[in-house]
Short mmCIF file of C-alpha atoms in Angstrom, two decimals:
data_model
loop_
_atom_site.label_atom_id
_atom_site.label_comp_id
_atom_site.label_asym_id
_atom_site.label_seq_id
_atom_site.Cartn_x
_atom_site.Cartn_y
_atom_site.Cartn_z
CA MET A 1 17.52 -0.65 -19.67
CA ALA A 2 14.65 -1.89 -17.46
CA VAL A 3 11.74 -0.52 -19.47
CA LEU A 4 8.27 -2.05 -19.13
CA LYS A 5 5.99 -1.82 -22.16
CA LEU A 6 2.42 -3.02 -22.57
CA SER A 7 0.91 -3.02 -26.06
CA GLY A 8 -2.82 -3.58 -26.55
CA VAL A 9 -3.15 -5.70 -23.41
CA ASP A 10 -6.61 -7.10 -22.60
CA LYS A 11 -7.64 -9.30 -19.70
CA VAL A 12 -11.17 -10.67 -19.97
CA TYR A 13 -12.47 -13.39 -17.67
CA PRO A 14 -14.74 -16.23 -18.90
CA SER A 15 -17.67 -14.49 -17.21
CA GLY A 16 -17.20 -11.60 -19.61
CA SER A 17 -15.85 -9.31 -16.92
CA VAL A 18 -13.32 -6.90 -18.44
CA ALA A 19 -10.38 -6.47 -16.07
CA LEU A 20 -8.09 -4.71 -18.56
CA TYR A 21 -8.87 -3.26 -21.98
CA GLY A 22 -6.50 -1.89 -24.61
CA ILE A 23 -3.70 -1.08 -22.18
CA ASN A 24 -0.82 0.79 -23.81
CA LEU A 25 1.86 2.19 -21.57
CA GLN A 26 5.61 2.43 -21.32
CA THR A 27 7.82 3.27 -18.37
CA ALA A 28 11.16 4.98 -18.57
CA ASP A 29 14.27 3.26 -17.29
CA LYS A 30 14.74 3.93 -13.55
CA GLU A 31 11.31 5.55 -13.25
CA PHE A 32 8.94 5.53 -10.28
CA PHE A 33 5.74 4.86 -12.26
CA VAL A 34 2.43 4.80 -10.41
CA VAL A 35 -0.82 3.05 -11.40
CA LEU A 36 -3.65 4.82 -9.59
CA GLY A 37 -7.21 3.54 -9.28
CA GLY A 38 -9.94 2.54 -6.87
CA GLU A 39 -11.19 -0.91 -5.92
CA GLY A 40 -11.90 -3.01 -9.01
CA SER A 41 -10.13 -0.54 -11.30
CA GLY A 42 -7.71 -3.13 -12.71
CA LYS A 43 -4.50 -1.82 -11.16
CA SER A 44 -3.69 -5.06 -9.32
CA THR A 45 -4.64 -7.16 -12.36
CA LEU A 46 -2.24 -5.08 -14.43
CA LEU A 47 0.63 -5.97 -12.09
CA ARG A 48 -0.44 -9.61 -11.99
CA VAL A 49 -0.34 -10.00 -15.79
CA VAL A 50 3.04 -8.25 -15.91
CA SER A 51 4.39 -10.63 -13.25
CA GLY A 52 2.93 -13.71 -14.93
CA LEU A 53 0.51 -14.59 -12.14
CA GLU A 54 -2.28 -14.20 -14.70
CA ASP A 55 -2.31 -14.65 -18.47
CA VAL A 56 -3.37 -11.89 -20.83
CA THR A 57 -6.29 -12.37 -23.20
CA ALA A 58 -4.59 -10.29 -25.88
CA GLY A 59 -1.60 -8.01 -26.32
CA GLU A 60 2.12 -8.06 -25.62
CA ILE A 61 4.28 -7.37 -22.56
CA THR A 62 7.99 -6.63 -22.83
CA VAL A 63 10.56 -6.08 -20.07
CA ALA A 64 13.92 -4.60 -21.06
CA GLY A 65 13.06 -5.24 -24.70
CA LYS A 66 12.28 -8.93 -24.15
CA ASP A 67 8.82 -10.31 -24.92
CA VAL A 68 7.70 -11.95 -21.66
CA THR A 69 4.00 -12.32 -22.51
CA ASP A 70 4.15 -16.11 -22.38
CA GLU A 71 7.18 -16.52 -20.09
CA GLU A 72 6.99 -18.33 -16.76
CA ILE A 73 7.12 -16.18 -13.63
CA ARG A 74 10.65 -17.26 -12.75
CA ASP A 75 11.93 -16.26 -16.20
CA ARG A 76 10.65 -12.67 -16.16
CA ASP A 77 13.36 -11.33 -13.81
CA LEU A 78 11.10 -9.10 -11.76
CA ALA A 79 10.05 -8.72 -8.15
CA LEU A 80 6.47 -8.38 -6.87
CA VAL A 81 5.65 -7.04 -3.41
CA PHE A 82 2.08 -7.57 -2.19
CA ARG A 83 0.35 -5.69 0.58
CA ASN A 84 0.81 -8.72 2.89
CA SER A 85 4.05 -10.20 1.56
CA PRO A 86 5.16 -12.71 4.21
CA VAL A 87 8.43 -13.07 6.09
CA MET A 88 9.70 -16.41 7.33
CA PRO A 89 9.20 -16.54 11.12
CA THR A 90 11.91 -19.16 11.75
CA MET A 91 14.64 -17.09 10.07
CA ASN A 92 16.23 -13.89 11.33
CA VAL A 93 16.18 -10.72 9.25
CA TYR A 94 19.52 -11.44 7.57
CA GLU A 95 18.40 -14.94 6.58
CA ASN A 96 15.07 -13.63 5.31
CA LEU A 97 16.84 -11.09 3.11
CA ALA A 98 19.34 -13.67 1.88
CA TYR A 99 16.79 -16.40 1.15
CA GLY A 100 16.05 -15.60 -2.49
CA LEU A 101 19.71 -15.23 -3.39
CA ARG A 102 20.58 -18.51 -1.70
CA GLN A 103 17.81 -20.25 -3.63
CA ARG A 104 19.51 -19.00 -6.79
CA LYS A 105 22.88 -20.24 -5.44
CA ALA A 106 24.51 -16.80 -5.41
CA PRO A 107 28.01 -16.66 -3.89
CA GLU A 108 28.06 -15.86 -0.16
CA ALA A 109 30.19 -12.76 -0.79
CA VAL A 110 27.52 -11.41 -3.16
CA ILE A 111 24.76 -12.30 -0.70
CA GLU A 112 26.48 -10.50 2.18
CA ARG A 113 27.15 -7.38 0.08
CA ARG A 114 23.60 -7.11 -1.20
CA VAL A 115 21.89 -7.95 2.09
CA LYS A 116 23.87 -5.36 4.04
CA ALA A 117 23.34 -2.74 1.34
CA VAL A 118 19.58 -3.25 1.33
CA ALA A 119 19.44 -3.45 5.13
CA GLY A 120 21.21 -0.12 5.30
CA ILE A 121 18.81 1.55 2.88
CA LEU A 122 15.77 0.11 4.68
CA GLY A 123 17.02 0.93 8.18
CA LEU A 124 17.28 -2.71 9.29
CA ASN A 125 20.89 -2.82 10.48
CA GLU A 126 19.98 -2.78 14.16
CA VAL A 127 17.59 -5.75 13.82
CA LEU A 128 19.54 -7.73 11.22
CA TYR A 129 19.98 -10.78 13.46
CA ARG A 130 16.60 -10.73 15.17
CA LYS A 131 13.57 -12.92 14.44
CA PRO A 132 10.43 -11.38 12.91
CA LYS A 133 8.37 -12.01 16.09
CA VAL A 134 10.18 -9.16 17.89
CA LEU A 135 9.79 -6.69 15.02
CA ASN A 136 7.08 -4.07 14.74
CA ALA A 137 4.76 -3.83 11.73
CA ALA A 138 6.90 -1.27 9.92
CA GLN A 139 10.04 -3.35 10.33
CA LYS A 140 8.29 -6.49 9.09
CA LEU A 141 7.15 -4.64 6.00
CA ARG A 142 10.68 -3.39 5.39
CA VAL A 143 11.92 -6.98 5.62
CA SER A 144 9.33 -8.21 3.11
CA ILE A 145 10.32 -5.40 0.73
CA GLY A 146 13.99 -6.18 1.24
CA ARG A 147 13.47 -9.90 0.57
CA THR A 148 12.04 -9.00 -2.80
CA VAL A 149 14.45 -6.33 -4.00
CA VAL A 150 17.74 -7.74 -2.70
CA ARG A 151 18.32 -9.88 -5.77
CA GLU A 152 18.25 -6.76 -7.99
CA PRO A 153 15.77 -7.80 -10.70
CA LYS A 154 15.13 -5.79 -13.86
CA LEU A 155 11.72 -4.58 -12.68
CA TYR A 156 10.12 -3.98 -9.28
CA LEU A 157 6.33 -4.24 -8.87
CA PHE A 158 4.50 -3.03 -5.76
CA ASP A 159 0.82 -3.86 -5.30
CA GLU A 160 -0.56 -1.53 -2.60
CA PRO A 161 2.22 -2.42 -0.13
CA LEU A 162 1.20 0.31 2.34
CA SER A 163 -2.55 -0.30 2.29
CA GLY A 164 -4.08 -0.46 5.75
CA LEU A 165 -1.29 1.42 7.53
CA ASP A 166 -1.96 4.66 9.37
CA GLU A 167 -1.16 7.90 7.56
CA LYS A 168 2.03 8.67 9.49
CA LEU A 169 3.52 5.20 9.06
CA SER A 170 2.55 4.92 5.38
CA GLY A 171 4.14 8.33 4.76
CA GLU A 172 7.38 7.22 6.41
CA LEU A 173 7.52 3.97 4.47
CA LEU A 174 6.68 5.67 1.18
CA SER A 175 9.70 7.90 1.72
CA VAL A 176 11.74 4.75 2.32
CA LEU A 177 10.54 3.31 -1.00
CA VAL A 178 11.30 6.51 -2.89
CA ASN A 179 14.79 6.52 -1.38
CA LEU A 180 15.19 2.82 -2.19
CA GLN A 181 14.27 3.43 -5.83
CA ALA A 182 16.74 6.29 -6.12
CA ARG A 183 19.57 4.37 -4.42
CA MET A 184 19.05 1.17 -6.39
CA GLU A 185 18.29 3.03 -9.64
CA GLY A 186 15.55 0.51 -10.38
CA THR A 187 12.34 0.80 -12.38
CA PHE A 188 9.45 0.77 -9.90
CA VAL A 189 5.80 0.22 -10.90
CA TYR A 190 3.66 1.04 -7.88
CA ALA A 191 -0.10 0.38 -7.72
CA THR A 192 -2.18 2.31 -5.20
CA LYS A 193 -5.63 3.73 -4.55
CA SER A 194 -4.12 6.55 -2.52
CA VAL A 195 -4.01 9.81 -4.46
CA SER A 196 -1.58 11.33 -1.98
CA GLU A 197 0.83 8.40 -2.38
CA ALA A 198 0.62 8.69 -6.16
CA LEU A 199 1.24 12.43 -6.21
CA SER A 200 4.09 12.19 -3.68
CA ALA A 201 6.03 9.37 -5.32
CA GLY A 202 5.17 9.14 -9.00
CA THR A 203 7.21 10.72 -11.75
CA ARG A 204 4.24 9.79 -13.94
CA ILE A 205 0.85 8.37 -13.04
CA ALA A 206 -1.46 6.10 -15.02
CA VAL A 207 -5.05 6.69 -13.88
CA ILE A 208 -7.14 3.56 -14.48
CA LYS A 209 -10.88 2.92 -14.07
CA ASN A 210 -12.87 -0.21 -14.95
CA GLY A 211 -9.79 -1.70 -16.61
CA ILE A 212 -9.38 1.28 -18.96
CA ILE A 213 -6.59 3.85 -18.83
CA GLN A 214 -8.03 7.33 -18.36
CA GLN A 215 -4.81 9.34 -18.61
CA ILE A 216 -1.05 8.89 -18.20
CA ASP A 217 0.92 11.98 -17.28
CA THR A 218 2.92 13.84 -14.65
CA PRO A 219 1.16 14.80 -11.40
CA SER A 220 1.05 18.49 -12.32
CA ASN A 221 -0.31 17.80 -15.82
CA LEU A 222 -3.04 15.54 -14.41
CA TYR A 223 -4.06 18.30 -12.02
CA ASP A 224 -3.99 21.20 -14.49
CA TYR A 225 -5.00 19.38 -17.70
CA PRO A 226 -7.29 16.46 -16.81
CA ALA A 227 -8.50 14.49 -19.84
CA ASN A 228 -11.97 13.93 -18.41
CA THR A 229 -14.18 14.52 -15.40
CA TYR A 230 -12.99 11.34 -13.66
CA VAL A 231 -9.35 12.48 -13.62
CA ALA A 232 -10.35 16.00 -12.60
CA PHE A 233 -12.37 14.64 -9.66
CA LEU A 234 -9.76 12.10 -8.58
CA ILE A 235 -6.71 14.38 -8.62
CA GLY A 236 -6.97 17.05 -5.98
CA SER A 237 -8.02 17.48 -2.37
CA PRO A 238 -10.51 18.87 -1.59
CA THR A 239 -12.23 17.58 -4.71
CA ILE A 240 -13.30 19.76 -7.60
CA ASN A 241 -16.80 21.26 -7.68
CA PHE A 242 -18.81 20.35 -10.80
CA TYR A 243 -21.74 22.20 -12.37
CA ASN A 244 -23.32 19.47 -14.48
CA GLY A 245 -26.10 21.34 -16.27
CA ALA A 246 -24.05 24.26 -17.53
CA LYS A 247 -24.43 26.05 -20.86
CA ILE A 248 -22.23 28.48 -22.79
CA ILE A 249 -24.01 31.78 -23.28
CA LYS A 250 -22.82 34.75 -25.35
CA THR A 251 -24.30 38.22 -24.92
CA GLU A 252 -23.19 41.72 -25.73
CA ASP A 253 -21.37 41.67 -22.39
CA GLY A 254 -19.24 38.66 -23.37
CA ALA A 255 -19.24 34.86 -23.11
CA PHE A 256 -20.31 33.07 -19.94
CA VAL A 257 -20.77 29.60 -18.53
CA GLU A 258 -24.04 29.36 -16.62
CA ASP A 259 -25.76 26.78 -14.43
CA GLY A 260 -28.64 28.15 -12.40
CA ASP A 261 -27.17 30.53 -9.84
CA PHE A 262 -23.64 29.85 -11.09
CA ARG A 263 -22.38 32.28 -13.73
CA LEU A 264 -18.77 32.89 -14.69
CA ALA A 265 -17.36 34.99 -17.50
CA LEU A 266 -15.06 33.09 -19.86
CA SER A 267 -11.64 34.70 -19.81
CA GLY A 268 -9.63 35.28 -22.96
CA LYS A 269 -7.34 32.45 -21.91
CA ILE A 270 -10.22 29.97 -21.64
CA ILE A 271 -11.81 31.13 -24.90
CA LYS A 272 -8.48 30.64 -26.68
CA ARG A 273 -8.26 27.06 -25.36
CA PHE A 274 -11.93 26.34 -26.18
CA GLU A 275 -11.31 25.47 -29.84
CA LYS A 276 -14.89 24.37 -30.65
CA ILE A 277 -16.66 27.03 -28.64
CA GLU A 278 -19.08 27.78 -31.51
CA GLU A 279 -20.62 24.30 -31.13
CA TYR A 280 -21.65 25.17 -27.57
CA THR A 281 -22.36 28.90 -27.68
CA ASN A 282 -26.10 29.64 -27.48
CA THR A 283 -26.86 26.17 -28.88
CA GLY A 284 -28.06 24.47 -25.73
CA LYS A 285 -25.27 21.89 -25.98
CA GLY A 286 -24.28 21.09 -22.43
CA VAL A 287 -20.97 21.32 -20.64
CA ILE A 288 -19.77 20.33 -17.19
CA ALA A 289 -17.97 23.24 -15.55
CA GLY A 290 -15.39 22.52 -12.88
CA VAL A 291 -13.96 24.88 -10.27
CA ARG A 292 -11.42 23.79 -7.68
CA PRO A 293 -12.01 25.12 -4.13
CA GLU A 294 -8.47 26.50 -3.96
CA ASP A 295 -9.20 28.67 -7.01
CA VAL A 296 -12.09 30.46 -5.30
CA GLY A 297 -11.25 33.62 -3.39
CA LYS A 298 -13.33 36.25 -1.62
CA ASP A 299 -14.06 37.88 -4.99
CA GLY A 300 -15.20 34.65 -6.64
CA ALA A 301 -13.62 32.05 -8.89
CA ASP A 302 -10.46 32.63 -10.93
CA PRO A 303 -11.79 32.59 -14.53
CA ASP A 304 -8.43 31.41 -15.90
CA ARG A 305 -8.66 28.32 -13.70
CA LEU A 306 -11.97 27.07 -15.09
CA TYR A 307 -12.30 23.44 -16.27
CA LEU A 308 -14.82 22.57 -19.00
CA PHE A 309 -15.97 19.13 -20.18
CA ASP A 310 -18.53 17.96 -22.71
CA ALA A 311 -21.69 16.97 -20.84
CA GLU A 312 -22.20 13.81 -22.90
CA THR A 313 -18.68 12.48 -23.48
CA ARG A 314 -17.27 13.89 -20.20
CA LEU A 315 -14.02 14.65 -22.05
CA SER A 316 -12.25 17.98 -21.69
CA VAL A 317 -13.14 20.56 -24.33
CA LEU A 318 -10.12 22.72 -23.53
CA SER A 319 -6.87 22.31 -25.45
CA ARG A 320 -3.50 22.45 -23.72
CA ASP A 321 -1.61 25.72 -23.64
CA GLU A 322 1.96 26.79 -22.93
CA GLY A 323 1.61 25.75 -19.30
CA TYR A 324 1.49 22.07 -20.29
CA ILE A 325 4.93 20.44 -20.11
CA LYS A 326 4.78 17.49 -22.47
CA THR A 327 6.68 14.29 -21.74
CA ARG A 328 8.48 12.33 -24.44
CA PHE A 329 6.01 9.44 -24.27
CA ALA A 330 3.33 8.79 -26.87
CA ASP A 331 0.72 8.20 -24.20
CA ALA A 332 0.79 11.94 -23.41
CA ASP A 333 -1.48 12.36 -26.46
CA TYR A 334 -3.80 9.51 -25.49
CA ILE A 335 -7.52 10.36 -25.50
CA PRO A 336 -9.62 8.07 -23.27
CA PRO A 337 -12.94 6.57 -24.38
CA THR A 338 -16.07 8.62 -23.90
CA TYR A 339 -18.49 7.75 -21.12
CA LYS A 340 -20.76 5.93 -23.58
CA GLU A 341 -17.83 4.07 -25.19
CA GLU A 342 -16.78 2.80 -21.76
CA GLU A 343 -20.26 1.41 -21.22
CA GLU A 344 -20.11 -0.34 -24.58
CA ILE A 345 -16.72 -1.88 -23.75
CA ALA A 346 -18.14 -3.30 -20.52
CA LYS A 347 -21.00 -4.90 -22.48
CA LYS A 348 -18.83 -6.14 -25.34
CA TYR A 349 -17.64 -9.38 -23.75
CA LYS A 350 -20.70 -10.31 -21.72
CA PRO A 351 -22.01 -13.73 -22.80
CA ALA A 352 -25.39 -13.61 -24.51
CA LYS A 353 -28.20 -14.69 -22.23
CA THR A 354 -29.74 -17.96 -23.31
CA GLN A 355 -33.49 -18.23 -23.21
CA LYS A 356 -34.69 -20.83 -20.71
CA LYS A 357 -36.69 -23.69 -22.09
CA LYS A 358 -40.30 -23.82 -21.03
#
């Protein structure tokens, strides 16, 4: 089984910059697992430490049950596709696809079978004996993907392979990758900053920010049950509307969340999920209220679709209900650091400033 598992993985550079902190995650066998984050979030570093291109500072990485933390790249039995993975211009498509297998001295019969199978999946049959110079951008990318996956490794890593392509082309190629994963029954770990790519392809998504996992869950669970304000803002288009200075008020007419002109009655469903509501009711303790644009109709917001977060920690104050479909993975119960704890983590490894001599 090609399962990837990271346990307590840190990556800290000599400068004190924290690229990864306390990463715990596990894929399923044959899963399309997405790592979603913006620039500098740590998603590419995560793939680089898994592949062996960078060493971890702490923690353990296993692939198919084997500890590969200190293994050389060639001994990890995985494939890594970059956003600009090259093709060899002097070789035709067939030779490009066959190159890795020939380097490993695979029998020609095996090479031919695998190359033609991958070419068929990637739609390269018609250009199989052409040189890269006559191919379009999409075809070249398909060749670079095929070069990597044709040897059938245990694990496939994709680091923003579609970045920079127009929306139509990236959509077409993402469908190709999803089909490739299903046909090859491989375990794919796919890093992207595109929310639409993540939601379209991922069976589960790990949201990462500043090297710290924010939440790992299915697309629908991330949307309906975000762990904090960052996940709530990231998942969804158009983005959620936040009311940052809100308070919980209780009167003889019921309980409300208020922020200036914004006032919404708390429904019975929300009150049931708000397990520590007494700490916030008429106490002045702040919350951040969130309302998604699609939940607002001509009569106002749907009170059952309200999101509430603690104003200081920025973590959700609402428990999950029967609508949450829990996965079998332990990381479904993961609670991310608070906003203040994240700031402390960033400071933790910074070298102390030395006082200059006069």
